[in-house]
Coordinates of C-alpha atoms and ligand atoms in Angstrom, one line a residue:
M169 CA 3.5 -19.0 -12.9
S170 CA 6.8 -19.3 -10.8
E171 CA 8.3 -15.9 -12.5
R172 CA 8.3 -13.1 -10.1
Q173 CA 5.4 -10.9 -11.3
R174 CA 4.8 -6.8 -10.3
I175 CA 1.8 -6.5 -8.3
L176 CA 0.1 -3.6 -7.9
T177 CA -2.9 -2.7 -5.3
G178 CA -4.1 0.1 -3.1
D179 CA -6.5 1.4 -1.2
T180 CA -8.1 4.6 -0.4
P181 CA -6.9 5.9 3.2
T182 CA -9.6 6.1 5.6
G183 CA -7.7 5.7 9.1
N184 CA -6.8 2.9 11.4
L185 CA -6.9 -0.5 10.0
H186 CA -9.0 -3.4 11.3
I187 CA -8.8 -7.0 11.2
G188 CA -11.6 -6.7 8.6
H189 CA -8.7 -5.0 6.2
W190 CA -6.5 -8.1 7.7
V191 CA -8.8 -10.6 6.6
G192 CA -10.4 -9.1 3.5
S193 CA -6.7 -8.0 1.9
V194 CA -3.5 -7.3 4.0
K195 CA -3.1 -11.1 5.1
R196 CA -2.6 -11.7 1.2
R197 CA -0.4 -9.1 0.5
V198 CA 2.4 -9.9 3.3
Q199 CA 2.4 -13.5 1.5
L200 CA 2.6 -11.9 -1.9
Q201 CA 5.2 -9.5 -0.8
E202 CA 8.0 -12.9 -0.4
K203 CA 7.8 -13.5 -3.9
H204 CA 6.4 -11.1 -6.3
E205 CA 7.6 -7.1 -6.9
C206 CA 4.7 -5.5 -4.7
Y207 CA 3.8 -2.0 -4.8
F208 CA 1.1 -0.9 -2.3
L209 CA -0.7 2.5 -3.0
I210 CA -2.2 4.6 -0.7
A211 CA -4.8 6.3 -3.1
N212 CA -5.0 9.8 -1.4
L213 CA -6.0 11.7 -4.4
H214 CA -8.8 9.2 -4.8
A215 CA -10.1 10.1 -1.1
Y216 CA -10.8 13.8 -2.7
T217 CA -13.7 12.4 -4.4
T218 CA -15.4 12.8 -1.3
R219 CA -13.0 14.6 1.3
A220 CA -11.7 17.6 -0.7
D221 CA -12.8 19.8 1.9
S222 CA -10.8 18.0 5.1
P223 CA -7.2 18.1 3.5
M224 CA -5.8 17.5 6.5
D225 CA -7.7 14.6 7.9
V226 CA -6.6 12.6 4.5
H227 CA -3.1 13.5 5.1
R228 CA -3.3 12.0 8.5
D229 CA -5.0 9.1 7.5
C230 CA -2.4 8.2 5.0
I231 CA 0.3 7.9 8.0
E232 CA -2.2 6.0 10.1
V233 CA -3.0 3.5 7.3
A234 CA 0.8 3.0 6.3
R235 CA 1.6 2.5 10.2
D236 CA -1.0 -0.3 10.6
A237 CA -0.3 -2.1 7.4
L238 CA 3.5 -2.0 8.9
A239 CA 2.1 -3.1 12.1
M240 CA 0.1 -6.0 10.2
G241 CA 3.3 -7.5 8.5
V242 CA 3.9 -5.4 5.4
D243 CA 7.6 -5.5 5.0
P244 CA 9.0 -2.3 3.8
E245 CA 11.9 -4.0 2.7
K246 CA 10.0 -6.1 0.4
A247 CA 7.1 -4.3 -0.9
A248 CA 7.2 -0.6 -1.6
I249 CA 4.4 1.7 0.2
F250 CA 3.7 4.9 -1.2
L251 CA 1.6 8.0 -1.6
Q252 CA -0.5 8.1 -5.0
S253 CA -0.1 12.2 -4.9
E254 CA 3.9 12.1 -4.7
V255 CA 4.2 10.1 -7.9
P256 CA 3.7 12.6 -11.0
A257 CA 3.4 9.8 -13.4
L258 CA 0.1 8.7 -12.1
S259 CA -1.5 11.9 -12.6
E260 CA 0.3 12.5 -15.9
L261 CA -1.3 9.0 -17.1
T262 CA -4.6 9.7 -16.0
Y263 CA -4.9 13.0 -18.4
L264 CA -3.5 11.0 -21.5
F265 CA -5.9 7.9 -20.6
A266 CA -8.9 10.0 -20.3
M267 CA -8.6 11.0 -24.3
L268 CA -8.5 7.0 -24.9
L269 CA -11.7 6.2 -23.0
P270 CA -15.2 7.6 -24.4
F271 CA -17.2 9.5 -21.6
N272 CA -20.0 7.4 -21.8
R273 CA -17.7 4.2 -21.2
V274 CA -16.6 5.7 -18.1
M275 CA -20.3 6.2 -16.9
R276 CA -21.2 2.6 -17.5
N277 CA -19.2 1.2 -14.5
P278 CA -21.4 -0.5 -11.8
T279 CA -19.1 0.5 -9.3
L280 CA -19.1 3.9 -10.0
K281 CA -22.8 4.2 -10.5
D282 CA -23.1 2.2 -6.8
E283 CA -21.0 4.5 -5.3
L284 CA -22.8 7.5 -6.6
K285 CA -26.2 6.2 -5.7
I286 CA -25.0 5.5 -2.1
K287 CA -23.3 8.4 -1.3
G288 CA -26.4 10.2 -2.3
L289 CA -24.9 12.4 -5.2
A290 CA -27.2 11.9 -7.7
D291 CA -26.0 14.7 -10.3
N292 CA -24.0 16.9 -7.7
Y293 CA -20.8 15.0 -8.0
S294 CA -17.4 16.6 -9.1
F295 CA -15.9 16.0 -12.6
G296 CA -13.3 14.0 -10.6
F297 CA -15.5 11.7 -9.2
P298 CA -15.7 9.6 -12.4
L299 CA -12.4 10.5 -13.3
Y300 CA -11.0 8.7 -10.5
T301 CA -11.9 5.4 -12.2
V302 CA -9.8 6.6 -15.2
G303 CA -6.9 7.4 -12.2
Q304 CA -7.4 3.7 -11.4
T305 CA -6.6 2.6 -14.8
A306 CA -3.1 5.0 -14.5
D307 CA -2.2 3.5 -11.1
I308 CA -2.0 0.1 -12.2
L309 CA -0.5 0.4 -15.4
A310 CA 2.1 2.9 -14.6
F311 CA 3.6 0.5 -13.0
R312 CA 3.2 -2.2 -15.9
A313 CA 1.3 -4.5 -13.3
H314 CA 0.8 -8.0 -13.9
S315 CA -2.0 -8.7 -11.2
V316 CA -3.9 -6.7 -9.3
P317 CA -5.5 -8.3 -5.9
V318 CA -8.6 -6.7 -5.1
G319 CA -11.7 -7.5 -3.6
E320 CA -14.8 -8.5 -6.5
D321 CA -16.0 -4.6 -6.3
Q322 CA -13.2 -3.4 -8.1
V323 CA -13.5 -5.9 -11.0
P324 CA -14.9 -3.3 -13.2
H325 CA -12.1 -1.1 -12.8
L326 CA -10.0 -3.6 -13.7
E327 CA -11.9 -4.1 -16.9
L328 CA -11.5 -0.4 -17.9
T329 CA -7.6 -0.8 -17.3
R330 CA -7.6 -3.9 -19.1
E331 CA -9.3 -1.8 -21.9
V332 CA -7.5 1.2 -22.0
A333 CA -3.9 -1.1 -21.8
R334 CA -5.5 -2.9 -25.0
R335 CA -6.3 0.2 -26.6
F336 CA -2.9 2.5 -26.1
N337 CA -1.0 -0.9 -27.5
K338 CA -2.9 -0.8 -30.3
M339 CA -3.4 3.0 -31.2
Y340 CA 0.8 3.9 -30.4
C341 CA 2.3 0.6 -30.4
G342 CA 1.0 -1.4 -33.2
V343 CA -0.3 -4.2 -31.5
P344 CA -2.8 -5.6 -34.0
D345 CA -6.4 -5.9 -33.4
K346 CA -6.9 -9.5 -32.4
A347 CA -3.9 -10.2 -30.5
P348 CA -4.4 -12.4 -27.2
D349 CA -3.9 -10.4 -24.0
E350 CA -1.0 -12.6 -23.1
E351 CA 1.0 -11.5 -26.2
H352 CA 0.6 -7.6 -26.0
E353 CA 4.2 -7.1 -24.6
S354 CA 5.7 -9.7 -26.9
L355 CA 4.1 -7.9 -29.7
G356 CA 5.7 -4.6 -28.6
G357 CA 2.6 -3.0 -26.5
V358 CA 3.9 -1.3 -23.6
F359 CA 1.8 -2.6 -21.2
P360 CA 1.0 -5.9 -20.1
I361 CA -2.9 -6.3 -20.2
P362 CA -3.4 -7.0 -16.3
V363 CA -5.6 -9.4 -14.4
A364 CA -7.7 -9.0 -11.3
D365 CA -6.8 -11.3 -8.5
V366 CA -10.3 -11.4 -6.8
G367 CA -9.9 -12.5 -3.2
K368 CA -12.2 -15.1 -2.0
V369 CA -12.5 -14.2 1.4
G370 CA -15.8 -12.1 1.9
R371 CA -16.3 -9.5 4.3
L372 CA -15.9 -9.9 7.7
V373 CA -18.8 -9.0 10.1
G374 CA -18.5 -6.5 12.6
T375 CA -18.8 -7.3 16.4
D376 CA -22.2 -6.0 16.3
G377 CA -22.8 -9.4 14.5
Q378 CA -25.1 -7.8 11.7
N379 CA -23.2 -5.4 9.3
K380 CA -19.8 -5.6 7.6
M381 CA -16.8 -4.6 10.0
S382 CA -16.7 -0.9 9.1
K383 CA -15.0 2.3 11.2
S384 CA -18.1 4.0 10.4
L385 CA -20.2 1.5 12.4
G386 CA -18.1 1.2 15.4
N387 CA -17.7 -2.4 15.0
T388 CA -14.5 -3.1 14.9
I389 CA -11.6 -4.7 16.2
H390 CA -8.4 -2.7 15.6
V391 CA -4.5 -3.8 16.0
I392 CA -4.0 -1.3 18.8
D393 CA -7.0 -2.7 20.9
T394 CA -5.7 -4.6 24.1
A395 CA -6.0 -8.2 24.7
K396 CA -8.8 -7.2 27.3
K397 CA -10.6 -5.0 24.8
V398 CA -10.5 -7.9 22.3
K399 CA -12.0 -10.3 24.9
K400 CA -15.0 -7.6 25.9
K401 CA -15.8 -7.1 22.4
I402 CA -16.0 -10.7 21.2
G403 CA -18.1 -11.4 24.4
K404 CA -20.5 -8.9 23.3
I405 CA -21.3 -10.4 19.9
Y406 CA -24.7 -11.3 19.6
T407 CA -25.2 -14.9 18.2
G408 CA -28.7 -14.5 17.3
Q409 CA -29.5 -17.3 19.7
D410 CA -30.5 -15.7 23.1
S411 CA -32.0 -18.2 25.3
R412 CA -30.0 -20.5 24.3
Q413 CA -28.3 -22.9 27.1
P414 CA -25.2 -25.0 27.2
N415 CA -27.0 -28.2 26.1
D416 CA -29.2 -26.9 23.4
P417 CA -28.6 -27.4 19.8
G418 CA -27.0 -24.2 18.4
I419 CA -26.7 -23.2 14.6
V420 CA -23.0 -23.3 13.2
D421 CA -24.0 -21.5 10.0
P422 CA -21.6 -18.5 9.5
E423 CA -24.4 -16.6 7.9
K424 CA -26.7 -17.1 10.5
N425 CA -24.1 -16.9 13.6
P426 CA -21.3 -14.6 13.3
L427 CA -19.5 -16.2 15.8
F428 CA -18.8 -19.2 13.2
Q429 CA -17.1 -17.0 10.8
Y430 CA -14.9 -15.6 13.3
L431 CA -14.1 -19.5 14.2
D432 CA -13.4 -20.3 10.6
V433 CA -11.3 -17.5 9.8
F434 CA -9.0 -16.8 13.0
V435 CA -8.8 -20.4 14.5
E436 CA -6.0 -22.3 12.6
D437 CA -6.5 -25.6 13.8
E438 CA -8.8 -27.5 12.0
A439 CA -9.3 -30.5 14.2
T440 CA -10.4 -28.2 16.8
K441 CA -12.8 -26.3 14.8
V442 CA -14.4 -29.5 13.3
D443 CA -15.1 -30.7 17.5
I444 CA -16.3 -27.0 18.6
R445 CA -18.7 -26.9 15.7
D446 CA -20.0 -30.7 15.8
R447 CA -20.5 -30.3 20.0
Y448 CA -22.2 -26.8 19.2
E449 CA -24.5 -28.3 16.7
R450 CA -25.4 -31.2 18.8
G451 CA -25.7 -29.3 22.3
D452 CA -23.0 -30.7 23.6
N453 CA -22.5 -28.9 26.7
I454 CA -21.0 -25.9 25.0
G455 CA -22.2 -22.6 25.1
D456 CA -21.5 -19.1 23.2
G457 CA -18.9 -18.2 26.1
E458 CA -16.8 -21.3 25.5
V459 CA -16.5 -20.6 21.8
K460 CA -16.1 -16.9 22.5
M461 CA -12.8 -17.5 24.5
L462 CA -11.3 -19.4 21.9
V463 CA -12.4 -17.1 19.3
A464 CA -10.8 -14.0 21.3
D465 CA -7.5 -15.9 22.0
A466 CA -7.0 -17.1 18.4
I467 CA -7.5 -13.2 17.4
N468 CA -5.1 -12.0 20.5
E469 CA -2.8 -14.7 19.1
L470 CA -2.8 -12.9 15.4
L471 CA -2.5 -9.3 16.9
E472 CA -0.1 -9.8 19.4
P473 CA 3.0 -9.5 16.9
M474 CA 1.2 -6.8 15.4
R475 CA 0.9 -4.7 18.3
E476 CA 4.7 -5.5 19.2
R477 CA 5.6 -4.5 15.9
R478 CA 3.6 -1.3 15.8
L479 CA 5.7 0.1 18.7
Q480 CA 8.5 0.4 16.1
Y481 CA 6.5 2.7 14.0
E482 CA 5.0 5.1 17.1
D483 CA 6.9 7.9 15.4
D484 CA 5.6 9.6 12.4
A485 CA 8.7 10.2 11.1
V486 CA 9.5 6.5 11.3
V487 CA 6.3 6.1 8.9
L488 CA 7.1 9.0 6.7
E489 CA 10.4 7.4 6.1
V490 CA 9.1 4.3 5.0
L491 CA 6.8 6.3 2.9
R492 CA 9.8 8.4 1.5
S493 CA 11.3 5.1 0.5
G494 CA 8.8 3.2 -1.0
T495 CA 7.5 6.5 -3.0
A496 CA 11.1 6.7 -4.3
R497 CA 10.9 3.0 -5.6
A498 CA 7.4 3.8 -7.3
I499 CA 8.7 6.8 -8.8
A500 CA 11.8 4.8 -10.3
S501 CA 9.7 2.0 -11.9
T502 CA 6.6 4.6 -13.2
E503 CA 9.2 6.7 -14.8
E504 CA 10.5 4.2 -16.5
T505 CA 7.2 3.6 -17.9
M506 CA 6.6 7.3 -18.6
Q507 CA 9.8 7.0 -20.9
M508 CA 8.3 4.2 -22.8
V509 CA 4.8 6.1 -23.0
K510 CA 6.3 9.5 -24.3
D511 CA 8.5 7.7 -27.0
V512 CA 5.3 6.2 -28.5
A513 CA 2.8 8.5 -27.7
G514 CA 4.2 11.8 -29.0
T515 CA 4.3 13.7 -25.9
G516 CA 8.0 13.3 -25.0
F517 CA 10.8 15.9 -25.9
F518 CA 13.1 15.7 -23.2
K519 CA 14.5 12.9 -20.6
R520 CA 14.0 13.7 -16.8
T521 CA 15.1 12.6 -13.7
L522 CA 12.8 13.1 -10.9
T523 CA 14.1 12.5 -7.2
L524 CA 12.8 13.2 -3.8
A525 CA 14.4 15.3 -1.3
Ligands
LIG816 N1 -10.3 2.6 -5.5 C1 -9.8 1.0 -5.0 C2 -10.7 1.5 -3.4 O1 -11.0 2.3 -3.2 C3 -8.5 1.8 -4.2 C4 -7.6 1.9 -5.6 C5 -6.9 3.1 -6.2 C6 -6.7 0.8 -6.3 N2 -6.2 2.8 -7.3 C7 -6.1 1.4 -6.8 C8 -7.0 -0.6 -5.9 C9 -5.3 0.6 -8.0 C10 -6.4 -1.2 -6.7 C11 -5.5 -0.5 -7.6 O2 -10.4 0.6 -2.7

């Protein structure tokens, strides 16, 4: 696997990024961009599944997400950060792929079902809501991506994507029915069958010590938080052990004591971690305060270069320029795919070149 792969992943824009995003996805992207051809999608059309009535909020969130990703170390020279709505191939392929999927198959998607349930939409969702899953297959296949780094919840979407790719390759490229996934391209298929690269890191717990870190719950630590604010937020984490004294034994199970998830994730030095855990568990003259200080310092050490980098991107025009060049690269890559698709699917009559002004 030393060869350079094409990697596509993305997020629905939700506003500013927090350290939960860093732990869950951005950190991995910053590593992947060193070795692979990376495309990071801002799925602003997907945002319209629930926010079609607030278009300018979605517009603003796209810029904020990009700014924070850049602050966190996504390097615009190495990876293309781009806008879903500005890459025509994504909408065009959604239309075509929708024809290859039985309606019932689209609806039989556990992640989709969960979302409809959680959002309390019952039967009142838009036609576009389930369509977004087909859109996601287009996002991935338009780049002929080999690998898609995602969280566990996205796996059903990847399975749908793999099905669409197999069906297209069979129907339009003559790839035999029983062809192994790895051989689709060499057998003449337009699309490689992409794999889900599922992140092992679970959700980071929020500073309320209860729920996963999430903007809507107000339990986040942001890149833009000052060092002082980080200290304050960490100081307030409830460790589940109110009356514990520095000499009482404590619980170091990250499931029961959120502070120890933070220790695991943010403190780099293994020896320090082992020592702190050991002393805390035995009640060896250590209180929550000491662990909190250590964790806050570690988080500030992580955030400091991000805060600094963020200054470069304070101006919207600078972020927009990054998005413009990323989108231009995304268009170049997906137009290549579109030509291949049109050639075999009968939808092509002319050549075209798309350029951004
Ligand atoms: N559904 C993803 C989410 O909400 C966002 C997304 C859209 C995506 N298109 C994608 C993720 C393609 C990976 C690949 O987080």
